[in-house]
Short mmCIF file of C-alpha atoms in Angstrom, two decimals:
data_model
loop_
_atom_site.label_atom_id
_atom_site.label_comp_id
_atom_site.label_asym_id
_atom_site.label_seq_id
_atom_site.Cartn_x
_atom_site.Cartn_y
_atom_site.Cartn_z
CA MET A 59 -1.12 1.33 -42.69
CA PRO A 60 -0.58 2.84 -39.23
CA ASP A 61 1.51 5.99 -39.00
CA LEU A 62 4.84 4.81 -37.57
CA THR A 63 6.45 8.23 -37.66
CA ILE A 64 7.86 9.21 -34.28
CA PRO A 65 8.73 12.87 -33.65
CA HIS A 66 12.41 13.31 -32.83
CA SER A 67 11.52 15.21 -29.65
CA ARG A 68 9.81 12.08 -28.27
CA ILE A 69 12.77 9.75 -28.77
CA GLN A 70 14.31 8.84 -25.43
CA CYS A 71 17.45 6.88 -24.65
CA ILE A 72 18.10 4.69 -21.63
CA PHE A 73 21.74 4.76 -20.55
CA GLN A 74 23.70 1.89 -19.04
CA SER A 75 26.35 2.87 -16.51
CA GLU A 76 29.87 1.47 -16.74
CA VAL A 77 33.13 2.39 -15.02
CA TYR A 78 36.56 1.88 -16.54
CA SER A 79 39.35 0.63 -14.26
CA LEU A 80 42.94 1.49 -15.19
CA SER A 81 44.32 -1.24 -12.92
CA ALA A 82 42.07 -3.96 -14.33
CA ASP A 83 42.15 -2.53 -17.86
CA SER A 84 38.45 -3.27 -18.30
CA TRP A 85 34.94 -1.91 -18.04
CA ARG A 86 32.37 -3.02 -15.47
CA LYS A 87 28.71 -2.26 -15.00
CA VAL A 88 27.57 -0.28 -11.95
CA ASP A 89 24.12 -0.01 -10.42
CA GLY A 90 22.40 3.04 -11.79
CA VAL A 91 19.13 4.94 -11.82
CA ARG A 92 16.79 4.25 -14.72
CA CYS A 93 16.73 7.72 -16.19
CA SER A 94 16.65 8.99 -19.71
CA SER A 95 17.83 12.01 -21.62
CA GLU A 96 15.45 13.57 -24.13
CA SER A 97 18.17 14.29 -26.67
CA PHE A 98 21.46 12.91 -27.92
CA ARG A 99 22.71 16.46 -27.34
CA GLY A 100 21.80 15.99 -23.70
CA SER A 101 23.23 18.55 -21.34
CA ARG A 102 26.09 17.13 -19.24
CA THR A 103 29.17 18.35 -17.42
CA TYR A 104 32.02 17.23 -15.16
CA THR A 105 33.36 18.93 -12.04
CA ASN A 106 34.67 18.04 -8.59
CA GLY A 107 34.89 14.34 -9.35
CA MET A 108 31.29 14.08 -10.53
CA VAL A 109 29.81 13.71 -13.98
CA SER A 110 26.31 15.19 -14.19
CA TRP A 111 23.61 15.46 -16.80
CA GLU A 112 20.02 16.57 -17.16
CA ALA A 113 17.80 13.54 -16.65
CA HIS A 114 14.17 12.46 -16.45
CA CYS A 115 12.87 9.53 -14.40
CA HIS A 116 9.12 8.91 -14.61
CA ASP A 117 7.61 11.98 -12.91
CA TRP A 118 10.99 13.37 -11.81
CA ASP A 119 12.98 16.06 -13.62
CA GLY A 120 16.42 17.15 -12.46
CA VAL A 121 20.18 16.64 -12.53
CA LEU A 122 21.64 13.17 -12.12
CA SER A 123 25.24 13.06 -10.84
CA PHE A 124 27.67 10.15 -10.57
CA ASP A 125 30.37 10.35 -7.89
CA MET A 126 33.48 8.82 -9.48
CA SER A 127 35.09 8.12 -6.09
CA ASP A 128 32.21 6.48 -4.23
CA GLU A 129 30.56 5.17 -7.43
CA VAL A 130 27.09 6.29 -6.37
CA PHE A 131 24.40 8.30 -8.12
CA LEU A 132 22.88 11.46 -6.64
CA LYS A 133 19.66 13.13 -7.81
CA THR A 134 19.06 16.87 -7.54
CA SER A 135 15.56 18.07 -8.39
CA MET A 136 15.05 21.21 -10.44
CA PRO A 137 14.19 24.50 -8.68
CA ASP A 138 10.49 25.27 -8.32
CA ASP A 139 10.71 28.01 -10.95
CA VAL A 140 12.18 25.65 -13.57
CA THR A 141 9.56 23.36 -15.12
CA ALA A 142 10.03 20.31 -17.31
CA ASP A 143 8.94 22.37 -20.35
CA CYS A 144 11.84 24.82 -20.00
CA CYS A 145 14.91 24.40 -22.21
CA LYS A 146 17.91 23.70 -19.96
CA HIS A 147 21.67 23.38 -20.45
CA LEU A 148 24.31 22.47 -17.87
CA PHE A 149 27.82 23.93 -17.68
CA VAL A 150 30.53 24.64 -15.09
CA LEU A 151 30.77 27.94 -13.20
CA ASN A 152 33.30 28.46 -10.41
CA GLU A 153 33.80 24.66 -10.24
CA LEU A 154 30.10 24.18 -9.48
CA ILE A 155 27.24 22.89 -11.61
CA ALA A 156 25.45 25.75 -13.34
CA MET A 157 22.35 25.70 -15.49
CA ALA A 158 21.13 28.05 -18.21
CA VAL A 159 17.35 28.09 -18.52
CA ILE A 160 15.22 29.53 -21.33
CA PRO A 161 11.67 30.33 -20.13
CA VAL A 162 8.98 28.32 -21.91
CA GLU A 163 7.38 31.29 -23.67
CA GLU A 164 10.73 32.41 -25.14
CA TYR A 165 11.72 28.87 -26.11
CA GLU A 166 8.50 28.43 -28.09
CA GLU A 167 9.00 31.68 -30.02
CA TRP A 168 12.82 31.31 -30.40
CA LEU A 169 13.21 34.83 -31.83
CA GLU A 170 15.02 36.57 -28.99
CA VAL A 171 15.96 34.56 -25.93
CA CYS A 172 17.32 35.31 -22.48
CA PHE A 173 19.08 32.77 -20.28
CA ASP A 174 18.44 32.58 -16.55
CA ILE A 175 21.65 31.36 -14.91
CA TRP A 176 21.25 29.08 -11.89
CA LEU A 177 23.98 27.68 -9.64
CA MET A 178 23.83 24.44 -7.63
CA HIS A 179 25.80 24.87 -4.40
CA GLU A 180 25.40 21.28 -3.15
CA VAL A 181 24.72 18.18 -5.21
CA GLY A 182 21.65 16.29 -4.05
CA VAL A 183 20.08 19.29 -2.28
CA ARG A 184 17.22 20.91 -4.18
CA ASP A 185 17.20 24.04 -2.01
CA SER A 186 20.85 24.73 -2.86
CA TRP A 187 19.89 26.16 -6.28
CA THR A 188 20.39 29.93 -6.55
CA LYS A 189 19.37 32.11 -9.47
CA LEU A 190 22.38 34.34 -10.16
CA PHE A 191 21.52 36.58 -13.12
CA THR A 192 20.00 36.74 -16.59
CA ILE A 193 21.89 37.29 -19.85
CA GLY A 194 20.43 38.40 -23.17
CA PRO A 195 18.33 38.92 -25.09
CA PHE A 196 20.15 37.13 -27.91
CA THR A 197 19.28 36.18 -31.46
CA GLU A 198 20.63 33.02 -33.11
CA ILE A 199 22.19 31.80 -29.86
CA GLU A 200 21.63 28.15 -28.95
CA ARG A 201 23.08 27.93 -25.43
CA PRO A 202 25.92 28.88 -23.07
CA LEU A 203 28.75 26.33 -22.98
CA GLY A 204 30.88 27.60 -20.11
CA VAL A 205 32.69 30.50 -18.51
CA TRP A 206 36.25 31.61 -19.25
CA LYS A 207 38.50 34.01 -17.34
CA ASN A 208 37.13 37.43 -16.40
CA ASP A 209 33.59 36.01 -16.52
CA THR A 210 33.60 35.85 -20.32
CA ILE A 211 30.99 33.34 -21.50
CA PHE A 212 31.33 30.80 -24.30
CA LEU A 213 28.12 30.66 -26.38
CA GLU A 214 27.04 28.33 -29.16
CA LYS A 215 25.32 29.97 -32.11
CA SER A 216 22.51 28.28 -33.99
CA GLU A 217 24.93 27.76 -36.92
CA ARG A 218 27.16 25.76 -34.52
CA GLN A 219 29.69 28.58 -34.26
CA LEU A 220 31.59 29.24 -31.02
CA VAL A 221 31.50 32.84 -29.79
CA LEU A 222 32.77 34.69 -26.72
CA TYR A 223 30.37 37.03 -24.93
CA GLU A 224 31.51 39.81 -22.60
CA PRO A 225 28.58 40.58 -20.23
CA SER A 226 29.88 44.00 -19.15
CA THR A 227 30.15 45.37 -22.69
CA LYS A 228 27.71 42.93 -24.37
CA GLU A 229 30.36 42.43 -27.04
CA MET A 230 30.51 39.16 -29.00
CA THR A 231 33.58 37.69 -30.69
CA ASN A 232 33.21 34.89 -33.22
CA LEU A 233 36.11 32.46 -32.68
CA GLN A 234 35.64 30.91 -36.13
CA ILE A 235 35.35 27.46 -34.57
CA GLY A 236 32.62 25.09 -35.67
CA HIS A 237 30.49 24.67 -38.76
CA GLU A 238 26.76 24.48 -39.47
CA ALA A 239 27.25 20.82 -40.42
CA THR A 240 28.58 20.11 -36.91
CA TYR A 241 25.99 18.31 -34.76
CA THR A 242 26.90 20.09 -31.56
CA LEU A 243 29.67 21.89 -29.68
CA GLN A 244 30.89 20.92 -26.23
CA LEU A 245 33.28 22.66 -23.85
CA ILE A 246 35.37 20.30 -21.71
CA THR A 247 37.56 21.36 -18.79
CA TYR A 248 41.06 19.91 -19.24
CA MET A 249 43.45 19.25 -16.38
CA GLU A 250 47.00 18.02 -16.84
CA THR A 251 47.92 14.77 -15.11
CA LEU A 252 50.91 12.47 -14.86
CA VAL A 253 48.63 9.44 -14.87
CA SER A 254 48.66 7.65 -18.21
CA VAL A 255 45.15 6.95 -19.46
CA LYS A 256 45.92 3.82 -21.43
CA GLY A 257 44.16 0.50 -21.55
CA GLY A 258 41.74 -1.64 -23.46
CA ASN A 259 38.01 -1.55 -24.00
CA GLU A 260 37.07 -5.02 -22.82
CA PHE A 261 33.81 -5.13 -20.87
CA GLU A 262 33.85 -7.00 -17.58
CA GLU A 263 30.59 -8.51 -16.34
CA GLN A 264 29.83 -8.09 -12.65
CA GLY A 265 31.10 -11.00 -10.62
CA ASN A 266 33.83 -11.90 -13.13
CA CYS A 267 36.70 -9.93 -11.63
#
């Protein structure tokens, strides 16, 4: 019998792109880029009318963004110092796309890790990446999730606990949110709106408007 076991790290998912229309109360497919995410916990974020996630297309590694207004995809390659083997997580910093990177050697050991924080100043422009600072070293920290007021950083612990980290004092506060049985934590920016997000879930094929 052949060995049909596939390591979880090699499982890749191809995503289909659809846009929901409030006026039509339906979903429709949009032309996308054939990219995949290496994990169901794929790093993704939303800011300035764009949803972005870490993606991989053949020999390309970077951030794929979808402009909700123009309904187009934009690809931003990773900085030269960030290789495909690095562990990467996206989040929002000052309304821009930020990325926390664990160097390969630290990711393989996973004892104490530091996160290099990068900021993308312009979507679609590789040279717009800037390395801001490094935080850590940490133990039992999975990834940064976002930044709160006064530059306090939300971190996810390996036990799926949410903690606040104060860079100036290096103090951590466990918010008692999450559980080790939780698959993942995600921080979502919420903005109040008077627009009612109501409708159905019917899928509309292209050409059948």
